[in-house]
PDB file of C-alpha atoms in Angstrom:
ATOM      1  CA  ARG N   1     -17.941   9.244   5.732  1.00  0.00           C
ATOM      2  CA  LYS N   2     -14.610   7.620   4.583  1.00  0.00           C
ATOM      3  CA  GLU N   3     -13.386   3.740   5.253  1.00  0.00           C
ATOM      4  CA  VAL N   4     -10.082   4.388   6.066  1.00  0.00           C
ATOM      5  CA  GLU N   5      -8.904   7.314   7.668  1.00  0.00           C
ATOM      6  CA  GLN N   6      -5.910   8.891   8.730  1.00  0.00           C
ATOM      7  CA  ASP N   7      -4.591  12.489  10.252  1.00  0.00           C
ATOM      8  CA  PRO N   8      -1.417  13.510   8.002  1.00  0.00           C
ATOM      9  CA  GLY N   9       0.311  15.559   9.912  1.00  0.00           C
ATOM     10  CA  PRO N  10       2.599  16.219   9.476  1.00  0.00           C
ATOM     11  CA  PHE N  11       3.771  15.731  13.086  1.00  0.00           C
ATOM     12  CA  ASN N  12       7.624  16.837  14.128  1.00  0.00           C
ATOM     13  CA  VAL N  13       8.872  15.711  17.134  1.00  0.00           C
ATOM     14  CA  PRO N  14      12.069  15.113  19.261  1.00  0.00           C
ATOM     15  CA  GLU N  15      14.385  12.225  19.461  1.00  0.00           C
ATOM     16  CA  GLY N  16      12.959  10.446  22.309  1.00  0.00           C
ATOM     17  CA  ALA N  17       9.675  11.548  22.511  1.00  0.00           C
ATOM     18  CA  THR N  18       6.376   9.190  22.312  1.00  0.00           C
ATOM     19  CA  VAL N  19       4.116   9.949  19.422  1.00  0.00           C
ATOM     20  CA  ALA N  20       0.538   7.969  18.632  1.00  0.00           C
ATOM     21  CA  PHE N  21      -1.149   7.942  15.242  1.00  0.00           C
ATOM     22  CA  ASN N  22      -4.615   6.716  15.169  1.00  0.00           C
ATOM     23  CA  CYS N  23      -6.269   5.435  11.923  1.00  0.00           C
ATOM     24  CA  THR N  24     -10.395   5.393  12.255  1.00  0.00           C
ATOM     25  CA  TYR N  25     -12.340   2.492   9.512  1.00  0.00           C
ATOM     26  CA  SER N  26     -16.226   2.357   8.652  1.00  0.00           C
ATOM     27  CA  ASN N  27     -16.661  -0.842   7.671  1.00  0.00           C
ATOM     28  CA  SER N  28     -17.017  -3.075  10.960  1.00  0.00           C
ATOM     29  CA  ALA N  29     -17.054  -6.373   9.362  1.00  0.00           C
ATOM     30  CA  SER N  30     -13.211  -5.798   9.118  1.00  0.00           C
ATOM     31  CA  GLN N  31     -11.026  -7.839  10.439  1.00  0.00           C
ATOM     32  CA  SER N  32      -7.134  -7.713   9.366  1.00  0.00           C
ATOM     33  CA  PHE N  33      -5.489  -4.251  10.521  1.00  0.00           C
ATOM     34  CA  PHE N  34      -1.873  -3.807   9.539  1.00  0.00           C
ATOM     35  CA  TRP N  35       0.637  -1.061   9.606  1.00  0.00           C
ATOM     36  CA  TYR N  36       2.852   0.077   7.096  1.00  0.00           C
ATOM     37  CA  ARG N  37       6.211   2.121   6.943  1.00  0.00           C
ATOM     38  CA  GLN N  38       7.245   3.894   3.593  1.00  0.00           C
ATOM     39  CA  ASP N  39       9.400   5.775   3.019  1.00  0.00           C
ATOM     40  CA  CYS N  40      10.073   8.787   0.348  1.00  0.00           C
ATOM     41  CA  ARG N  41       9.324   7.665  -2.669  1.00  0.00           C
ATOM     42  CA  LYS N  42       9.544   3.757  -1.457  1.00  0.00           C
ATOM     43  CA  GLU N  43       7.558   0.336  -1.251  1.00  0.00           C
ATOM     44  CA  PRO N  44       5.093   0.351   1.658  1.00  0.00           C
ATOM     45  CA  LYS N  45       6.997  -1.905   4.221  1.00  0.00           C
ATOM     46  CA  LEU N  46       4.638  -4.165   6.967  1.00  0.00           C
ATOM     47  CA  LEU N  47       5.500  -2.644  10.348  1.00  0.00           C
ATOM     48  CA  MET N  48       3.138  -4.548  11.645  1.00  0.00           C
ATOM     49  CA  SER N  49      -0.375  -6.586  12.479  1.00  0.00           C
ATOM     50  CA  VAL N  50      -2.544  -5.059  14.580  1.00  0.00           C
ATOM     51  CA  TYR N  51      -4.350  -7.541  16.983  1.00  0.00           C
ATOM     52  CA  SER N  52      -7.776  -7.900  19.002  1.00  0.00           C
ATOM     53  CA  SER N  53      -5.513  -8.377  22.462  1.00  0.00           C
ATOM     54  CA  GLY N  54      -3.470  -5.294  21.355  1.00  0.00           C
ATOM     55  CA  ASN N  55       0.358  -6.136  20.381  1.00  0.00           C
ATOM     56  CA  GLU N  56       3.871  -4.848  20.786  1.00  0.00           C
ATOM     57  CA  ASP N  57       7.363  -4.448  18.775  1.00  0.00           C
ATOM     58  CA  GLY N  58       9.807  -3.294  20.901  1.00  0.00           C
ATOM     59  CA  ARG N  59       9.338   0.582  20.788  1.00  0.00           C
ATOM     60  CA  PHE N  60       6.291  -0.124  18.952  1.00  0.00           C
ATOM     61  CA  THR N  61       2.489  -0.977  19.971  1.00  0.00           C
ATOM     62  CA  ALA N  62      -0.445  -1.164  17.696  1.00  0.00           C
ATOM     63  CA  GLN N  63      -3.995  -1.563  19.688  1.00  0.00           C
ATOM     64  CA  LEU N  64      -7.370  -1.832  18.151  1.00  0.00           C
ATOM     65  CA  ASN N  65     -10.736  -0.623  19.732  1.00  0.00           C
ATOM     66  CA  ARG N  66     -13.042  -2.056  17.829  1.00  0.00           C
ATOM     67  CA  ALA N  67     -16.164  -0.651  18.868  1.00  0.00           C
ATOM     68  CA  SER N  68     -14.886   2.897  18.678  1.00  0.00           C
ATOM     69  CA  GLN N  69     -13.234   1.464  15.341  1.00  0.00           C
ATOM     70  CA  TYR N  70     -10.706   2.588  15.293  1.00  0.00           C
ATOM     71  CA  ILE N  71      -7.035   1.479  15.763  1.00  0.00           C
ATOM     72  CA  SER N  72      -3.705   3.056  17.292  1.00  0.00           C
ATOM     73  CA  LEU N  73       0.514   3.067  16.813  1.00  0.00           C
ATOM     74  CA  LEU N  74       2.281   4.428  19.985  1.00  0.00           C
ATOM     75  CA  ILE N  75       5.955   4.634  19.101  1.00  0.00           C
ATOM     76  CA  ARG N  76       8.628   5.435  22.156  1.00  0.00           C
ATOM     77  CA  ASP N  77      11.549   6.681  22.840  1.00  0.00           C
ATOM     78  CA  SER N  78      11.675   8.608  18.908  1.00  0.00           C
ATOM     79  CA  LYS N  79      14.068   7.822  16.706  1.00  0.00           C
ATOM     80  CA  LEU N  80      15.546  10.057  13.984  1.00  0.00           C
ATOM     81  CA  SER N  81      15.452   6.786  11.535  1.00  0.00           C
ATOM     82  CA  ASP N  82      11.764   6.660  12.677  1.00  0.00           C
ATOM     83  CA  SER N  83      10.535   9.529   9.944  1.00  0.00           C
ATOM     84  CA  ALA N  84       8.404   8.303   7.160  1.00  0.00           C
ATOM     85  CA  THR N  85       5.027   7.710   6.705  1.00  0.00           C
ATOM     86  CA  TYR N  86       2.336   5.183   8.418  1.00  0.00           C
ATOM     87  CA  LEU N  87       0.361   3.906   6.610  1.00  0.00           C
ATOM     88  CA  CYS N  88      -2.849   1.948   7.696  1.00  0.00           C
ATOM     89  CA  ALA N  89      -4.287  -0.688   6.191  1.00  0.00           C
ATOM     90  CA  VAL N  90      -7.365  -3.211   6.555  1.00  0.00           C
ATOM     91  CA  ASN N  91      -9.815  -5.896   5.292  1.00  0.00           C
ATOM     92  CA  SER N  92     -13.031  -4.262   3.425  1.00  0.00           C
ATOM     93  CA  GLY N  93     -14.092  -7.053   5.412  1.00  0.00           C
ATOM     94  CA  GLN N  94     -15.812  -9.672   2.512  1.00  0.00           C
ATOM     95  CA  ALA N  95     -13.829 -12.753   1.668  1.00  0.00           C
ATOM     96  CA  GLY N  96     -11.205 -11.710  -1.877  1.00  0.00           C
ATOM     97  CA  THR N  97     -10.441  -7.803  -1.863  1.00  0.00           C
ATOM     98  CA  ALA N  98      -7.458  -6.691  -1.487  1.00  0.00           C
ATOM     99  CA  LEU N  99      -6.297  -4.281   1.374  1.00  0.00           C
ATOM    100  CA  ILE N 100      -7.885  -0.174   1.647  1.00  0.00           C
ATOM    101  CA  PHE N 101      -5.594   1.748   2.910  1.00  0.00           C
ATOM    102  CA  GLY N 102      -4.753   4.940   4.587  1.00  0.00           C
ATOM    103  CA  LYS N 103      -3.649   7.867   2.924  1.00  0.00           C
ATOM    104  CA  GLY N 104      -0.606   7.755   6.063  1.00  0.00           C
ATOM    105  CA  THR N 105       0.653  10.003   7.930  1.00  0.00           C
ATOM    106  CA  THR N 106       3.468  11.948   8.252  1.00  0.00           C
ATOM    107  CA  LEU N 107       6.014  11.769  11.369  1.00  0.00           C
ATOM    108  CA  SER N 108       9.064  14.307  10.988  1.00  0.00           C
ATOM    109  CA  VAL N 109      11.691  13.263  14.079  1.00  0.00           C
ATOM    110  CA  SER N 110      14.436  15.783  14.937  1.00  0.00           C
ATOM    111  CA  SER N 111      17.393  16.146  17.622  1.00  0.00           C
TER     112      SER N 111
ATOM    113  CA  ASP X   1      17.105 -11.001  -3.966  1.00  0.00           C
ATOM    114  CA  ALA X   2      14.167  -9.336  -4.127  1.00  0.00           C
ATOM    115  CA  ASP X   3      10.564 -11.479  -3.595  1.00  0.00           C
ATOM    116  CA  VAL X   4       8.667  -8.434  -5.116  1.00  0.00           C
ATOM    117  CA  THR X   5      10.232  -7.186  -8.527  1.00  0.00           C
ATOM    118  CA  GLN X   6       9.079  -4.276 -10.497  1.00  0.00           C
ATOM    119  CA  THR X   7      10.259  -3.607 -14.327  1.00  0.00           C
ATOM    120  CA  PRO X   8      11.490  -0.680 -15.430  1.00  0.00           C
ATOM    121  CA  ARG X   9      10.991   0.995 -12.930  1.00  0.00           C
ATOM    122  CA  ASN X  10      11.675   4.118 -14.279  1.00  0.00           C
ATOM    123  CA  ARG X  11      10.196   5.683 -17.268  1.00  0.00           C
ATOM    124  CA  ILE X  12       9.398   8.669 -19.282  1.00  0.00           C
ATOM    125  CA  THR X  13       7.340   8.561 -22.578  1.00  0.00           C
ATOM    126  CA  LYS X  14       4.899  10.581 -24.084  1.00  0.00           C
ATOM    127  CA  THR X  15       1.421  11.585 -24.891  1.00  0.00           C
ATOM    128  CA  GLY X  16      -0.194   8.453 -26.493  1.00  0.00           C
ATOM    129  CA  LYS X  17       2.098   5.821 -26.557  1.00  0.00           C
ATOM    130  CA  ARG X  18       1.690   1.810 -25.042  1.00  0.00           C
ATOM    131  CA  ILE X  19       3.489   1.351 -22.289  1.00  0.00           C
ATOM    132  CA  MET X  20       3.808  -2.054 -20.281  1.00  0.00           C
ATOM    133  CA  LEU X  21       5.183  -2.231 -16.639  1.00  0.00           C
ATOM    134  CA  GLU X  22       5.579  -5.879 -15.484  1.00  0.00           C
ATOM    135  CA  CYS X  23       5.776  -7.297 -12.023  1.00  0.00           C
ATOM    136  CA  SER X  24       7.131 -10.320 -10.630  1.00  0.00           C
ATOM    137  CA  GLN X  25       6.897 -12.410  -7.991  1.00  0.00           C
ATOM    138  CA  THR X  26       8.639 -15.430  -6.180  1.00  0.00           C
ATOM    139  CA  LYS X  27       6.171 -15.687  -2.442  1.00  0.00           C
ATOM    140  CA  GLY X  28       4.686 -18.172  -4.375  1.00  0.00           C
ATOM    141  CA  HIS X  29       1.117 -16.553  -3.521  1.00  0.00           C
ATOM    142  CA  ASP X  30      -1.556 -16.616  -5.627  1.00  0.00           C
ATOM    143  CA  ARG X  31      -2.919 -13.124  -5.135  1.00  0.00           C
ATOM    144  CA  MET X  32      -1.234 -10.453  -6.820  1.00  0.00           C
ATOM    145  CA  TYR X  33      -2.526  -6.007  -7.149  1.00  0.00           C
ATOM    146  CA  TRP X  34      -1.696  -3.004  -9.070  1.00  0.00           C
ATOM    147  CA  TYR X  35      -1.819   0.639  -7.044  1.00  0.00           C
ATOM    148  CA  ARG X  36      -0.879   3.910  -8.184  1.00  0.00           C
ATOM    149  CA  GLN X  37       0.279   7.008  -5.973  1.00  0.00           C
ATOM    150  CA  ASP X  38      -0.564  10.265  -5.830  1.00  0.00           C
ATOM    151  CA  PRO X  39       0.792  12.824  -3.245  1.00  0.00           C
ATOM    152  CA  GLY X  40      -2.233  13.170  -1.418  1.00  0.00           C
ATOM    153  CA  LEU X  41      -4.365  10.839  -2.894  1.00  0.00           C
ATOM    154  CA  GLY X  42      -2.403   7.556  -0.969  1.00  0.00           C
ATOM    155  CA  LEU X  43      -2.525   4.318  -2.949  1.00  0.00           C
ATOM    156  CA  ARG X  44      -5.143   3.531  -4.740  1.00  0.00           C
ATOM    157  CA  LEU X  45      -6.470   0.917  -6.236  1.00  0.00           C
ATOM    158  CA  ILE X  46      -6.161  -0.254 -10.120  1.00  0.00           C
ATOM    159  CA  TYR X  47      -6.692  -4.078 -10.635  1.00  0.00           C
ATOM    160  CA  TYR X  48      -6.342  -6.858  -8.683  1.00  0.00           C
ATOM    161  CA  SER X  49      -6.155 -10.440  -9.746  1.00  0.00           C
ATOM    162  CA  PHE X  50      -6.382 -14.114  -7.530  1.00  0.00           C
ATOM    163  CA  ASP X  51      -5.439 -16.450  -9.794  1.00  0.00           C
ATOM    164  CA  VAL X  52      -4.477 -16.934 -13.940  1.00  0.00           C
ATOM    165  CA  LYS X  53      -7.890 -16.745 -14.745  1.00  0.00           C
ATOM    166  CA  ASP X  54      -9.370 -14.034 -12.105  1.00  0.00           C
ATOM    167  CA  ILE X  55      -8.846 -10.415 -12.902  1.00  0.00           C
ATOM    168  CA  ASN X  56     -10.949  -7.908 -11.051  1.00  0.00           C
ATOM    169  CA  LYS X  57     -11.314  -3.567 -11.337  1.00  0.00           C
ATOM    170  CA  GLY X  58     -10.160  -1.589  -8.637  1.00  0.00           C
ATOM    171  CA  GLU X  59     -10.787   1.623  -8.394  1.00  0.00           C
ATOM    172  CA  ILE X  60      -9.711   3.185 -10.733  1.00  0.00           C
ATOM    173  CA  SER X  61      -8.909   1.164 -14.081  1.00  0.00           C
ATOM    174  CA  ASP X  62     -10.229   3.491 -16.752  1.00  0.00           C
ATOM    175  CA  GLY X  63      -7.692   3.908 -19.123  1.00  0.00           C
ATOM    176  CA  TYR X  64      -5.226   0.587 -18.226  1.00  0.00           C
ATOM    177  CA  SER X  65      -5.676  -3.136 -19.026  1.00  0.00           C
ATOM    178  CA  VAL X  66      -3.958  -5.695 -16.832  1.00  0.00           C
ATOM    179  CA  SER X  67      -2.714  -9.438 -17.572  1.00  0.00           C
ATOM    180  CA  ARG X  68      -1.597 -12.360 -15.424  1.00  0.00           C
ATOM    181  CA  GLN X  69       0.657 -14.567 -17.521  1.00  0.00           C
ATOM    182  CA  ALA X  70       1.949 -16.776 -14.990  1.00  0.00           C
ATOM    183  CA  GLN X  71       0.643 -17.290 -11.022  1.00  0.00           C
ATOM    184  CA  ALA X  72       4.063 -15.840 -10.755  1.00  0.00           C
ATOM    185  CA  LYS X  73       3.768 -12.667 -12.962  1.00  0.00           C
ATOM    186  CA  PHE X  74       1.304  -9.885 -13.440  1.00  0.00           C
ATOM    187  CA  SER X  75       1.111  -6.891 -15.937  1.00  0.00           C
ATOM    188  CA  LEU X  76      -0.435  -3.775 -16.013  1.00  0.00           C
ATOM    189  CA  SER X  77      -0.842  -1.780 -19.202  1.00  0.00           C
ATOM    190  CA  LEU X  78      -1.312   1.310 -20.632  1.00  0.00           C
ATOM    191  CA  GLU X  79      -2.857   1.852 -23.850  1.00  0.00           C
ATOM    192  CA  SER X  80      -2.567   5.321 -24.941  1.00  0.00           C
ATOM    193  CA  ALA X  81      -0.769   7.244 -21.866  1.00  0.00           C
ATOM    194  CA  ILE X  82      -1.878  10.176 -20.516  1.00  0.00           C
ATOM    195  CA  PRO X  83       0.041  13.040 -18.678  1.00  0.00           C
ATOM    196  CA  ASN X  84      -1.975  12.493 -15.794  1.00  0.00           C
ATOM    197  CA  GLN X  85      -0.973   8.866 -15.262  1.00  0.00           C
ATOM    198  CA  THR X  86       1.911  10.219 -14.187  1.00  0.00           C
ATOM    199  CA  ALA X  87       2.360   8.624 -10.815  1.00  0.00           C
ATOM    200  CA  LEU X  88       4.922   5.957  -8.564  1.00  0.00           C
ATOM    201  CA  TYR X  89       2.691   2.730  -9.440  1.00  0.00           C
ATOM    202  CA  PHE X  90       3.142  -0.686  -6.738  1.00  0.00           C
ATOM    203  CA  CYS X  91       2.940  -4.083  -7.547  1.00  0.00           C
ATOM    204  CA  ALA X  92       2.140  -6.000  -4.840  1.00  0.00           C
ATOM    205  CA  THR X  93       1.129  -9.667  -3.650  1.00  0.00           C
ATOM    206  CA  ALA X  94      -0.621 -11.595  -0.590  1.00  0.00           C
ATOM    207  CA  PRO X  95      -1.294 -14.925   0.262  1.00  0.00           C
ATOM    208  CA  ASP X  96      -4.763 -14.403   0.947  1.00  0.00           C
ATOM    209  CA  ASP X  97      -6.895 -11.529   3.023  1.00  0.00           C
ATOM    210  CA  THR X  98      -4.147 -10.558   4.853  1.00  0.00           C
ATOM    211  CA  GLU X  99      -0.313  -7.961   5.224  1.00  0.00           C
ATOM    212  CA  GLN X 100       0.294  -7.399   0.878  1.00  0.00           C
ATOM    213  CA  TYR X 101       4.521  -7.313   0.168  1.00  0.00           C
ATOM    214  CA  PHE X 102       5.047  -4.716  -2.305  1.00  0.00           C
ATOM    215  CA  GLY X 103       7.360  -4.808  -4.891  1.00  0.00           C
ATOM    216  CA  PRO X 104       9.998  -1.101  -5.797  1.00  0.00           C
ATOM    217  CA  GLY X 105       7.847   0.751  -7.541  1.00  0.00           C
ATOM    218  CA  THR X 106       8.131   2.530 -11.030  1.00  0.00           C
ATOM    219  CA  ARG X 107       8.448   5.677 -11.432  1.00  0.00           C
ATOM    220  CA  LEU X 108       6.480   6.770 -15.114  1.00  0.00           C
ATOM    221  CA  THR X 109       6.701  10.317 -16.569  1.00  0.00           C
ATOM    222  CA  VAL X 110       3.295  11.059 -19.142  1.00  0.00           C
ATOM    223  CA  THR X 111       4.997  14.000 -20.803  1.00  0.00           C
TER     224      THR X 111
END
């Protein structure tokens, strides 16, 4: 099993739709979880951290399921500007290492 | 001004040439990273450094070397560039084992 896996998509949704992405991770010792957004040929930008109790930022909700070892990102009321690739990132659980990134899920929102 | 800068932003070079990519940051972070990104392969870690005297190999360090000249500067060198090193290269910084912040990227083409 790969360390961090995401469905590459693409997810094609109309404006206003609700869409959810999952990201599975293999290391049960992982403690930190993040969602990044990457626009075409640009740098990944931190979208939100994922907390154990779940967290929300406007139209975006992130959840963590430790038992099944996955994190999720829910986007409500999708906008055209939400079209991008969404990367999940997980720390390895060992101090002094880098984040492990998934390959990303591509979202395309159309009018 | 951007917190993490990379130079050059674009570079075309020939096989066998030596090339250096530079990264500077004003975030005051101790940790710095170099990644390459290829279509379908996601972000792959090349090298990382937790302070000036600490250098660690990542997933794909062969063919690359790095230098941490100061807390704020981390350079990546390709001693003898080859075409399969054509990729988008990102530098990133982090304060600890949590979120990482990326520079704008360097698009490198080796002909």
